[in-house]
PDB file of C-alpha atoms in Angstrom:
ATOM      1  CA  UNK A 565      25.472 -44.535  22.588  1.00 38.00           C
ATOM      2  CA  UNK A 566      25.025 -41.019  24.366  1.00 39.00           C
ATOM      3  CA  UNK A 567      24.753 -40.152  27.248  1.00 39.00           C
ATOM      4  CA  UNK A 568      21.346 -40.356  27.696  1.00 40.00           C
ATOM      5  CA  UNK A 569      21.390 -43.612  26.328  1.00 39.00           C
ATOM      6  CA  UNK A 570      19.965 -42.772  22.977  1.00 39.00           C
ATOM      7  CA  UNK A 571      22.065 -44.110  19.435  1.00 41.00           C
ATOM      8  CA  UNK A 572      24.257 -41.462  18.350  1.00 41.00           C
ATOM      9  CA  UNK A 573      23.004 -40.146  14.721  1.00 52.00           C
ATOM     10  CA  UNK A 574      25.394 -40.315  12.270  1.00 68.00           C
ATOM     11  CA  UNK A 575      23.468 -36.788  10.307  1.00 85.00           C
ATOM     12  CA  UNK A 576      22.622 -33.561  11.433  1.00 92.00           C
ATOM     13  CA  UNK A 577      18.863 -32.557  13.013  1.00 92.00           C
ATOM     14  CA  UNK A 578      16.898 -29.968  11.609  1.00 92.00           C
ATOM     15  CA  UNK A 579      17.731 -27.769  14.142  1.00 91.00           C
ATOM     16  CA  UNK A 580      21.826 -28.292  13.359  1.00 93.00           C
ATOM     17  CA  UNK A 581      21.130 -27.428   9.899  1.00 95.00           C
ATOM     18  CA  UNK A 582      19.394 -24.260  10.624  1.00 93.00           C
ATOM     19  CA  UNK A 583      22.170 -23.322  12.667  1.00 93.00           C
ATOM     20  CA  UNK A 584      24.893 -23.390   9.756  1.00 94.00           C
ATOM     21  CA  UNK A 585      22.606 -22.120   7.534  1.00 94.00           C
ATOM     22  CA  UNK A 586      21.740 -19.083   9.475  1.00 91.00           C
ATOM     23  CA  UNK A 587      25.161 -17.187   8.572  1.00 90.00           C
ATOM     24  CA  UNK A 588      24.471 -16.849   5.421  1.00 89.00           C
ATOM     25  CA  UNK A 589      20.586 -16.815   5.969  1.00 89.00           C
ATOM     26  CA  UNK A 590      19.409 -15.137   8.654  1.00 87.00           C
ATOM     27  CA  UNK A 591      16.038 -15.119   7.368  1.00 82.00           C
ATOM     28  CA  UNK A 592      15.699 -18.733   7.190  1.00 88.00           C
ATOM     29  CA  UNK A 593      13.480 -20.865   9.334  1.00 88.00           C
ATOM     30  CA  UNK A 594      12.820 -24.835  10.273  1.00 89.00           C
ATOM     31  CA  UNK A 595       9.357 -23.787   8.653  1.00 87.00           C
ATOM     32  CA  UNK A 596      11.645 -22.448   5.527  1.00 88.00           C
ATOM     33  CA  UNK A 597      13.497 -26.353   5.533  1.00 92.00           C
ATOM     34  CA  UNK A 598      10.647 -28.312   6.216  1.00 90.00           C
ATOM     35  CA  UNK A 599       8.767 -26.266   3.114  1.00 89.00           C
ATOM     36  CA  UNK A 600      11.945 -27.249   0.890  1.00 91.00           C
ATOM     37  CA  UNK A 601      11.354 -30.415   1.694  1.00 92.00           C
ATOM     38  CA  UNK A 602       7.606 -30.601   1.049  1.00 89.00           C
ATOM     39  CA  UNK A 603       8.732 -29.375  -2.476  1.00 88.00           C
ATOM     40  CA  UNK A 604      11.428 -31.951  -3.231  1.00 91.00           C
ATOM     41  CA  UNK A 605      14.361 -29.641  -3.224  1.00 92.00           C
ATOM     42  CA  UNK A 606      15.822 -31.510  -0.851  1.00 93.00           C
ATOM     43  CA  UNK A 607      15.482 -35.592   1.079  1.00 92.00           C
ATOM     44  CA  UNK A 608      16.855 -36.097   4.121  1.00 94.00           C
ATOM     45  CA  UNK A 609      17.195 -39.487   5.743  1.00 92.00           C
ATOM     46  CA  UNK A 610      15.148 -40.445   8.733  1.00 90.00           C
ATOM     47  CA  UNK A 611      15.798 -42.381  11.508  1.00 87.00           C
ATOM     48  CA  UNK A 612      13.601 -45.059  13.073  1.00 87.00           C
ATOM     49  CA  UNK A 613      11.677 -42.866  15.638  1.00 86.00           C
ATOM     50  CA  UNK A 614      10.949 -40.345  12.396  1.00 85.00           C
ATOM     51  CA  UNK A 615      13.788 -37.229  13.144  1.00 89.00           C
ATOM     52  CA  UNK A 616      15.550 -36.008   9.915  1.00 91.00           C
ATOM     53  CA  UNK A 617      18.531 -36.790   9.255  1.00 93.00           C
ATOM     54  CA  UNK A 618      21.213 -34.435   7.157  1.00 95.00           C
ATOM     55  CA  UNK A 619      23.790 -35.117   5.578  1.00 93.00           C
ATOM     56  CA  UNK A 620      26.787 -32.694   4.654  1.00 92.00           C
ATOM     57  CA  UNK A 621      25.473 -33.087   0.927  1.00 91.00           C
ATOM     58  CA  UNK A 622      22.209 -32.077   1.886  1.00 93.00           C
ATOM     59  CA  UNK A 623      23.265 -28.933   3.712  1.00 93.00           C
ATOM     60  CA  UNK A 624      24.767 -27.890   0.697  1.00 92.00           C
ATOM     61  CA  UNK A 625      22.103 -28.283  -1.427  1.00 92.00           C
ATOM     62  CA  UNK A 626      20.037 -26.198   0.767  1.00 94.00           C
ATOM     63  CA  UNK A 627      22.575 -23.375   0.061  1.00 92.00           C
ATOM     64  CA  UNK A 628      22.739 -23.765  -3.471  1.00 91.00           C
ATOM     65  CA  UNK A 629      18.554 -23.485  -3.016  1.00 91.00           C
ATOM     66  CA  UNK A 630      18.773 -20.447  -0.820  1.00 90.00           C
ATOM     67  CA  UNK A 631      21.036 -18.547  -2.701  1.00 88.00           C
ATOM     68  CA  UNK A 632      19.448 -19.259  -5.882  1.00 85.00           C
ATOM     69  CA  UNK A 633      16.234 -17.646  -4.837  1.00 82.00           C
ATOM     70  CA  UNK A 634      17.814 -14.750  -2.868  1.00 80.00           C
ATOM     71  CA  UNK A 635      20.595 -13.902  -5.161  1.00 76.00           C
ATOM     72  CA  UNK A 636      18.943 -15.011  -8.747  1.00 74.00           C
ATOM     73  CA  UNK A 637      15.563 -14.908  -7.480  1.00 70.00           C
ATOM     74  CA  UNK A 638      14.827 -18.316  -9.402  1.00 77.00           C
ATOM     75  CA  UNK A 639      11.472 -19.821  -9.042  1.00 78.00           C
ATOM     76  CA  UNK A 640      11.873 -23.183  -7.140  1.00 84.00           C
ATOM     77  CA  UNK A 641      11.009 -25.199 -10.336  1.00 84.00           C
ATOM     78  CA  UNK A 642      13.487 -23.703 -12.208  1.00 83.00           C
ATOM     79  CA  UNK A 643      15.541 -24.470  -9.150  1.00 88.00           C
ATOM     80  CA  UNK A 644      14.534 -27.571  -9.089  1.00 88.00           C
ATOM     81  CA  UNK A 645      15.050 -28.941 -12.364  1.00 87.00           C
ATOM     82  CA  UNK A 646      18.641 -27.562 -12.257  1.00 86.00           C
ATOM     83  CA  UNK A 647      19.260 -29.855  -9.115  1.00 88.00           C
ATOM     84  CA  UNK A 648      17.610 -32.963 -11.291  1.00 86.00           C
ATOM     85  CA  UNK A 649      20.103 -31.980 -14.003  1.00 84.00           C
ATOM     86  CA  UNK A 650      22.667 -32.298 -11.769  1.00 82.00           C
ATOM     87  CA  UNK A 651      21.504 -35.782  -9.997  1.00 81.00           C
ATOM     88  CA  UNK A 652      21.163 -36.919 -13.718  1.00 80.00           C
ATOM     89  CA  UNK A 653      24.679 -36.219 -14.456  1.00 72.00           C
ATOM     90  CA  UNK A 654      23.107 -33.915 -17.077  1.00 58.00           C
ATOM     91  CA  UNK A 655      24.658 -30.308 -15.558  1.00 53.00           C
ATOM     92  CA  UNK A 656      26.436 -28.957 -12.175  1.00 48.00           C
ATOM     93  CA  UNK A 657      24.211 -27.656 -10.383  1.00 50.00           C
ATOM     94  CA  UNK A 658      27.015 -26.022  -8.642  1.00 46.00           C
ATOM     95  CA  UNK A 659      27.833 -24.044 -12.055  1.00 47.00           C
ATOM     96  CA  UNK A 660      25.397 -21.398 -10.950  1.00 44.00           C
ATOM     97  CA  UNK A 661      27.203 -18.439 -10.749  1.00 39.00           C
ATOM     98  CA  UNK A 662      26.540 -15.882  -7.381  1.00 42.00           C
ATOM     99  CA  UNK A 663      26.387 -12.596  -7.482  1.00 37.00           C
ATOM    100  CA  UNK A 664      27.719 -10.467  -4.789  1.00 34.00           C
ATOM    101  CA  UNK A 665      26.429 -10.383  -1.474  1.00 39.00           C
ATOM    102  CA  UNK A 666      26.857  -6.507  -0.907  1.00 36.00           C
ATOM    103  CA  UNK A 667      26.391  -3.611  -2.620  1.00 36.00           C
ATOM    104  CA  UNK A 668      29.176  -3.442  -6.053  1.00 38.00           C
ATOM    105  CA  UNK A 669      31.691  -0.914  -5.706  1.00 38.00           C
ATOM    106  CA  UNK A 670      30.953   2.512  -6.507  1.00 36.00           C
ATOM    107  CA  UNK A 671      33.245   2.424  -9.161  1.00 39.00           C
ATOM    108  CA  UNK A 672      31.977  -0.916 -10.833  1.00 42.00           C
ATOM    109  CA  UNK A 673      31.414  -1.364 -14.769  1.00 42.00           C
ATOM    110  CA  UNK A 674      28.270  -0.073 -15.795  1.00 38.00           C
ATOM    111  CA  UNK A 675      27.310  -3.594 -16.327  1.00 40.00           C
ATOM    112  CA  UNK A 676      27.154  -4.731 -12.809  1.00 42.00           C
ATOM    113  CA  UNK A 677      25.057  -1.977 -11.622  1.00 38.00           C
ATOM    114  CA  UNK A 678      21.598  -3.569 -11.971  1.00 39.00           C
ATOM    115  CA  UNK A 679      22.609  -7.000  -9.916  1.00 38.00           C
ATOM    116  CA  UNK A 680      20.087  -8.045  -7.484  1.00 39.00           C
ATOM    117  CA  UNK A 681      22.215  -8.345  -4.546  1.00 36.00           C
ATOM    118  CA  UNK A 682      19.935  -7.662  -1.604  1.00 35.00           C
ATOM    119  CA  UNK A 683      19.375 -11.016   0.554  1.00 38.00           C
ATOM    120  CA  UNK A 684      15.646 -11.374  -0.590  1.00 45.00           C
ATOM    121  CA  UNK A 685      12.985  -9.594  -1.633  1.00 49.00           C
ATOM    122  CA  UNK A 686      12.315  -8.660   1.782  1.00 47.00           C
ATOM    123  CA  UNK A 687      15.755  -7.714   2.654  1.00 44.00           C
ATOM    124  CA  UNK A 688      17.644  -4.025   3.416  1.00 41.00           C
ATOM    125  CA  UNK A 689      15.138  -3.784   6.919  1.00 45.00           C
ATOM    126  CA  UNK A 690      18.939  -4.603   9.027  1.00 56.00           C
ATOM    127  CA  UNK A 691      20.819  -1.540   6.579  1.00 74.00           C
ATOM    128  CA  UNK A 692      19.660   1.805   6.389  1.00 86.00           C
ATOM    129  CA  UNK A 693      21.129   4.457   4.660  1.00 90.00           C
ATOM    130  CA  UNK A 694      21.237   8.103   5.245  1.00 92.00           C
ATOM    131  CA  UNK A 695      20.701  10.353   2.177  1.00 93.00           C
ATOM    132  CA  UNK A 696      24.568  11.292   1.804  1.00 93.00           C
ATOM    133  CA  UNK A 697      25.375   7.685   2.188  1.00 92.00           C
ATOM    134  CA  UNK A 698      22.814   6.606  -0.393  1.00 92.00           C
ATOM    135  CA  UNK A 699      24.132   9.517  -2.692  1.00 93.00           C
ATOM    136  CA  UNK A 700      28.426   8.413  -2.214  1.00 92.00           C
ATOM    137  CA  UNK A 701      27.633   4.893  -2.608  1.00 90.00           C
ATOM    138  CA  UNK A 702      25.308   5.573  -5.776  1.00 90.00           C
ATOM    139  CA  UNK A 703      27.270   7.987  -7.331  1.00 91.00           C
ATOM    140  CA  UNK A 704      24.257  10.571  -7.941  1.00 93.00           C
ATOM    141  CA  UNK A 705      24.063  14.099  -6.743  1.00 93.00           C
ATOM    142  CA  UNK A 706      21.320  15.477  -4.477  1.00 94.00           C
ATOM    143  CA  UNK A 707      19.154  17.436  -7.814  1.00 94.00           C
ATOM    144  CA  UNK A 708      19.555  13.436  -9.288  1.00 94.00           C
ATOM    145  CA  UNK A 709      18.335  12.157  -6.297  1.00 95.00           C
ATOM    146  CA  UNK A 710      15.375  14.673  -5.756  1.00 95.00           C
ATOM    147  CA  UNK A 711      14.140  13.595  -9.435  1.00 94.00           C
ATOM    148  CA  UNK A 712      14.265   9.908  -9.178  1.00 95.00           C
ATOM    149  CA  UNK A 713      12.198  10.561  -5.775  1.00 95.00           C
ATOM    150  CA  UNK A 714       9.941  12.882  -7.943  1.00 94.00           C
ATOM    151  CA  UNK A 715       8.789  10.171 -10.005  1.00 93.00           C
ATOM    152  CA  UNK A 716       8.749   7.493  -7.320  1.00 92.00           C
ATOM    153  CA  UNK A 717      11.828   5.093  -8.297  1.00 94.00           C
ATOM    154  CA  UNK A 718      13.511   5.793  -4.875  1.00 93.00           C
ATOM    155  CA  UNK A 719      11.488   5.894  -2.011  1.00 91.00           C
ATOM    156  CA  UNK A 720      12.606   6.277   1.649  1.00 91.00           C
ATOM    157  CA  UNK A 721      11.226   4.999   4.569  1.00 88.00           C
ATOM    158  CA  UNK A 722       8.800   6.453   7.174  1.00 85.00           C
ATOM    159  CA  UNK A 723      12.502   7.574   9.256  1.00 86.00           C
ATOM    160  CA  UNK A 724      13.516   9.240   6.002  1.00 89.00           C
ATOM    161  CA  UNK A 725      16.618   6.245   5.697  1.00 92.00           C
ATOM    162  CA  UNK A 726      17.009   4.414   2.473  1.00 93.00           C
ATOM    163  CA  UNK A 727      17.703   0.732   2.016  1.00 89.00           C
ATOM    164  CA  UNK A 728      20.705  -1.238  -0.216  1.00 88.00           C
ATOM    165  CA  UNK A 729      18.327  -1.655  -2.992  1.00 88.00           C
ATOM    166  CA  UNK A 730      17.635   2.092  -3.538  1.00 92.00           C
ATOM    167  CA  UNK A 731      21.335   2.963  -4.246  1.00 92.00           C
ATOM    168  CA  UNK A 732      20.871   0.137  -7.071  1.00 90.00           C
ATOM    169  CA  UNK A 733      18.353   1.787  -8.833  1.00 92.00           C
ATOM    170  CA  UNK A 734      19.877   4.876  -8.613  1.00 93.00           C
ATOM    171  CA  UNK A 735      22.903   3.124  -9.813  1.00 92.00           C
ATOM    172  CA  UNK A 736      20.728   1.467 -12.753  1.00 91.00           C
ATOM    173  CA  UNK A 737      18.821   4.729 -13.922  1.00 93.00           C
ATOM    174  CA  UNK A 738      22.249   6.311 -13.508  1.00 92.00           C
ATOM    175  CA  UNK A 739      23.435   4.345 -16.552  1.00 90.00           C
ATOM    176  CA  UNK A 740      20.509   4.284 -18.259  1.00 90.00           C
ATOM    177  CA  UNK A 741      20.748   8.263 -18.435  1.00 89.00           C
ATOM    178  CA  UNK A 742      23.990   7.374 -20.287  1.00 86.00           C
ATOM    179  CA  UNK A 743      21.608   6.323 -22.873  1.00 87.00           C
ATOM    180  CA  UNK A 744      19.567   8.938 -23.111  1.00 90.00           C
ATOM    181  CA  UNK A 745      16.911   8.264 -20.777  1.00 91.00           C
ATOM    182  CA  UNK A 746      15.375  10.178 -17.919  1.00 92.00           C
ATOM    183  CA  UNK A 747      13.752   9.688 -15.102  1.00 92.00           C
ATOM    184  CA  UNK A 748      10.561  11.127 -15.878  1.00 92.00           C
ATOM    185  CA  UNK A 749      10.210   7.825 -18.965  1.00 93.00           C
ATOM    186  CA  UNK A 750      10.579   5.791 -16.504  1.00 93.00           C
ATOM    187  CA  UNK A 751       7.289   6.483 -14.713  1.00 90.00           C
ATOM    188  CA  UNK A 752       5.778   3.400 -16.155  1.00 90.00           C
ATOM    189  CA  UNK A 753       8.281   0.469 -14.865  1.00 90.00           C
ATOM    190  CA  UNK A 754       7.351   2.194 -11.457  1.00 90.00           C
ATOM    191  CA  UNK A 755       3.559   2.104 -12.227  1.00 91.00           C
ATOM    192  CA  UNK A 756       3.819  -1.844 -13.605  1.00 89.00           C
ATOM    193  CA  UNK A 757       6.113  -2.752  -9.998  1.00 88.00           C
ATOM    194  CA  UNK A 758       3.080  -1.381  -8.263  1.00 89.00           C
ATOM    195  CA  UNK A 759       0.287  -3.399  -9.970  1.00 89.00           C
ATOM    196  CA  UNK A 760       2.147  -6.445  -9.599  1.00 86.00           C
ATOM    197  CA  UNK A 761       2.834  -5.920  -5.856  1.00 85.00           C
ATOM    198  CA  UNK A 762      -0.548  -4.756  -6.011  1.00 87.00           C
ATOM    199  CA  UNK A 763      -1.858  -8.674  -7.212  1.00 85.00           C
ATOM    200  CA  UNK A 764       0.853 -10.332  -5.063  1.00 82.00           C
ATOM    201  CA  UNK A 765      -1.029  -8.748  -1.926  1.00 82.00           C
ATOM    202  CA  UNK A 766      -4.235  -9.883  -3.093  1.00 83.00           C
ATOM    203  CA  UNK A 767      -3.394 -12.988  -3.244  1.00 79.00           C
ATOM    204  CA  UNK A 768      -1.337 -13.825  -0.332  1.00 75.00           C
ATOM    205  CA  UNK A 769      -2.972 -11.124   2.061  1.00 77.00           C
ATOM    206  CA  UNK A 770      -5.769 -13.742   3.331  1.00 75.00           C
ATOM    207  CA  UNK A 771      -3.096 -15.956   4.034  1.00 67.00           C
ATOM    208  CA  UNK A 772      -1.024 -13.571   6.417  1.00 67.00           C
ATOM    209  CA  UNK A 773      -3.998 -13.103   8.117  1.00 72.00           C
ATOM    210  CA  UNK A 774      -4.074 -16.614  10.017  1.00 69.00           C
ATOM    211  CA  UNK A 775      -2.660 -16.992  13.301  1.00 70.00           C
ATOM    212  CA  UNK A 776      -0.998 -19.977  12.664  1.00 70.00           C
ATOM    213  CA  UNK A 777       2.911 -19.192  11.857  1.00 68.00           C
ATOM    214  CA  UNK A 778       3.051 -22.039   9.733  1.00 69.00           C
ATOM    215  CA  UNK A 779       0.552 -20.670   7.398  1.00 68.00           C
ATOM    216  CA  UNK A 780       2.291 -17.372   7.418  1.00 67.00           C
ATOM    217  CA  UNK A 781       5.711 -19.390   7.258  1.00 69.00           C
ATOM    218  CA  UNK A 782       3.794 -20.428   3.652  1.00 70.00           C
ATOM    219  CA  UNK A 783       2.305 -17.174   2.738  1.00 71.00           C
ATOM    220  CA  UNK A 784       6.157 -15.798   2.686  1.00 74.00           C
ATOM    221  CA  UNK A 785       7.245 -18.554   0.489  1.00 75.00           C
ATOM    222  CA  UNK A 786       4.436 -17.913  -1.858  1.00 76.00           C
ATOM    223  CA  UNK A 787       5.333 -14.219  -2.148  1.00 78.00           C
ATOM    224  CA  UNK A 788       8.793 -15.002  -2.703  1.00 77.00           C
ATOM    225  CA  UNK A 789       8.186 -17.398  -5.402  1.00 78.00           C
ATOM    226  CA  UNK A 790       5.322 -15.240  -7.172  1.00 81.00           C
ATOM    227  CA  UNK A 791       8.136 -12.696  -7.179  1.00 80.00           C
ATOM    228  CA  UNK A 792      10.409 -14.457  -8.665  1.00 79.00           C
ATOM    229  CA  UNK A 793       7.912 -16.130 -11.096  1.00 81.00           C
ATOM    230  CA  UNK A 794       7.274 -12.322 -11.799  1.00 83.00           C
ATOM    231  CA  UNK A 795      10.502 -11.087 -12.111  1.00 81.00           C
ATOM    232  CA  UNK A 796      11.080 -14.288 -14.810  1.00 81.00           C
ATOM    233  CA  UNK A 797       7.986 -13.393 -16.620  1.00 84.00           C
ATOM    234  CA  UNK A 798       9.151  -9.185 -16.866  1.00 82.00           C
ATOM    235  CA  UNK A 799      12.436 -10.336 -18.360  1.00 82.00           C
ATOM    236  CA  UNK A 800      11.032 -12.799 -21.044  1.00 83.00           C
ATOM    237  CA  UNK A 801       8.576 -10.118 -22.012  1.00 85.00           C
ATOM    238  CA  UNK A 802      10.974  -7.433 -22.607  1.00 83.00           C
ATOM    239  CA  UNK A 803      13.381  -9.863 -24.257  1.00 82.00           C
ATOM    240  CA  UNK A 804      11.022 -11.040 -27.012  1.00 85.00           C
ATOM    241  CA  UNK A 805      10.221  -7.724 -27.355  1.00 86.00           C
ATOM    242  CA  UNK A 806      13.735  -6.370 -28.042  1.00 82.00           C
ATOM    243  CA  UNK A 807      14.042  -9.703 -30.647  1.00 76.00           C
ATOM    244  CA  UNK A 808      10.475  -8.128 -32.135  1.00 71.00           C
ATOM    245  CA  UNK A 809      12.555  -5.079 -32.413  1.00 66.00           C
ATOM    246  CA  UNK A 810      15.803  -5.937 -33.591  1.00 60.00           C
ATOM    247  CA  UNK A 811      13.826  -7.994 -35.943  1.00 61.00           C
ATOM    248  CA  UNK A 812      15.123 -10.993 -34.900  1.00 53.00           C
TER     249      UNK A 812
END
């Protein structure tokens, strides 16, 4: 018993959990958990009066869940299914690899340059970078940087500072230059991330506009999944393209 006279729980409350989670995942919320729930990523125990109940197992689920989306940007079914693999015996779940939590090294492989490392999709607001930090870290020269500006793949902010996922793409059209392409051809993958945003706020706009934070709690859960359901749908695309090309 406690001292209060209450039974002692042998799991964590929903409020522990947020608490450990929080490192990692400052953006989460108890409205982030409870919606994980609601979707079956995760099943806590209860005890008799109704409280949740977590166990260690559980906490580390959520992690696997939350890092999935922010660092692989998987769609929670995907997500999901993995995690059934895994209660099946079928795959470790735990085999998913992470990338990086901050920016690569200026000096890493071409290949790593285009990893998604920012903590979500609405991450890099904590970060800001000045131009000559943006241009050491990215390995670009000011002309470079004036051009990708020019045709709208880096943008700054209304204070003129850039965030962690602008010295990516200027890491990522960096190499791509390496390949022969400039800038200027790659007008159109800026024109296609604006439509898309463009749909996402149609759709989720209404929502944000209730008063009630749980509905806006949801409204940032369906923009993060629609992003990541986007994001999944771009890369299929262009890969059965490149098989229609290689004639595969």
């Amino acid at each position: 018993m406690t001292a209060a006279g209450r039974p002692q729980r042998d799991g964590l409350s929903i409020g522990a959990v947020l608490a450990q989670l929080r490192g990692d995942f400052p953006d989460v919320t108890i409205s982030k958990i409870r919606f994980l729930e609601a979707e079956g990523l995760v099943q806590p125990g209860r005890t008799p009066s109704g409280y949740r109940q977590f166990a260690a197992a559980d906490v580390e689920r959520l992690r696997f869940v939350l890092a999935a989306q922010r660092d692989h940007y998987l769609p929670l079914k995907v997500i999901k299914e993995q995690l059934d693999a895994a209660d099946s015996g079928a795959g470790p779940a735990a085999a998913l690899p992470r990338p990086p939590r901050r920016l690569v090294p200026i000096d890493a492989p071409a290949e790593n340059v285009g990893l998604p490392v920012a903590d979500d999709f609405t991450a890099g607001k904590e970060l800001r970078l000045t131009q000559e930090e943006l241009l050491e870290q990215a390995g670009i020269d000011a002309a470079a940087l004036a051009e990708l500006q020019q045709y709208g793949l880096v943008r700054p902010g209304p204070a003129g500072f850039f965030d962690p996922d602008a010295v990516l793409v200027a890491r990522t059209v960096r190499a791509m230059t390496e390949f022969g392409i400039e800038p200027r051809h790659l007008r159109a993958f800026r024109a296609a991330a604006d439509r898309e945003v463009g749909l996402l706020e149609q759709i989720v706009t209404p929502v944000y506009r209730h008063r009630d934070p749980e509905a806006q709690a949801r409204a940032g859960e369906v923009v993060r999944e629609l992003a990541a359901l986007s994001v999944t749908l771009h890369t299929l695309l262009v890969k059965a393209g490149i098989r229609g090309v290689a004639g595969c």
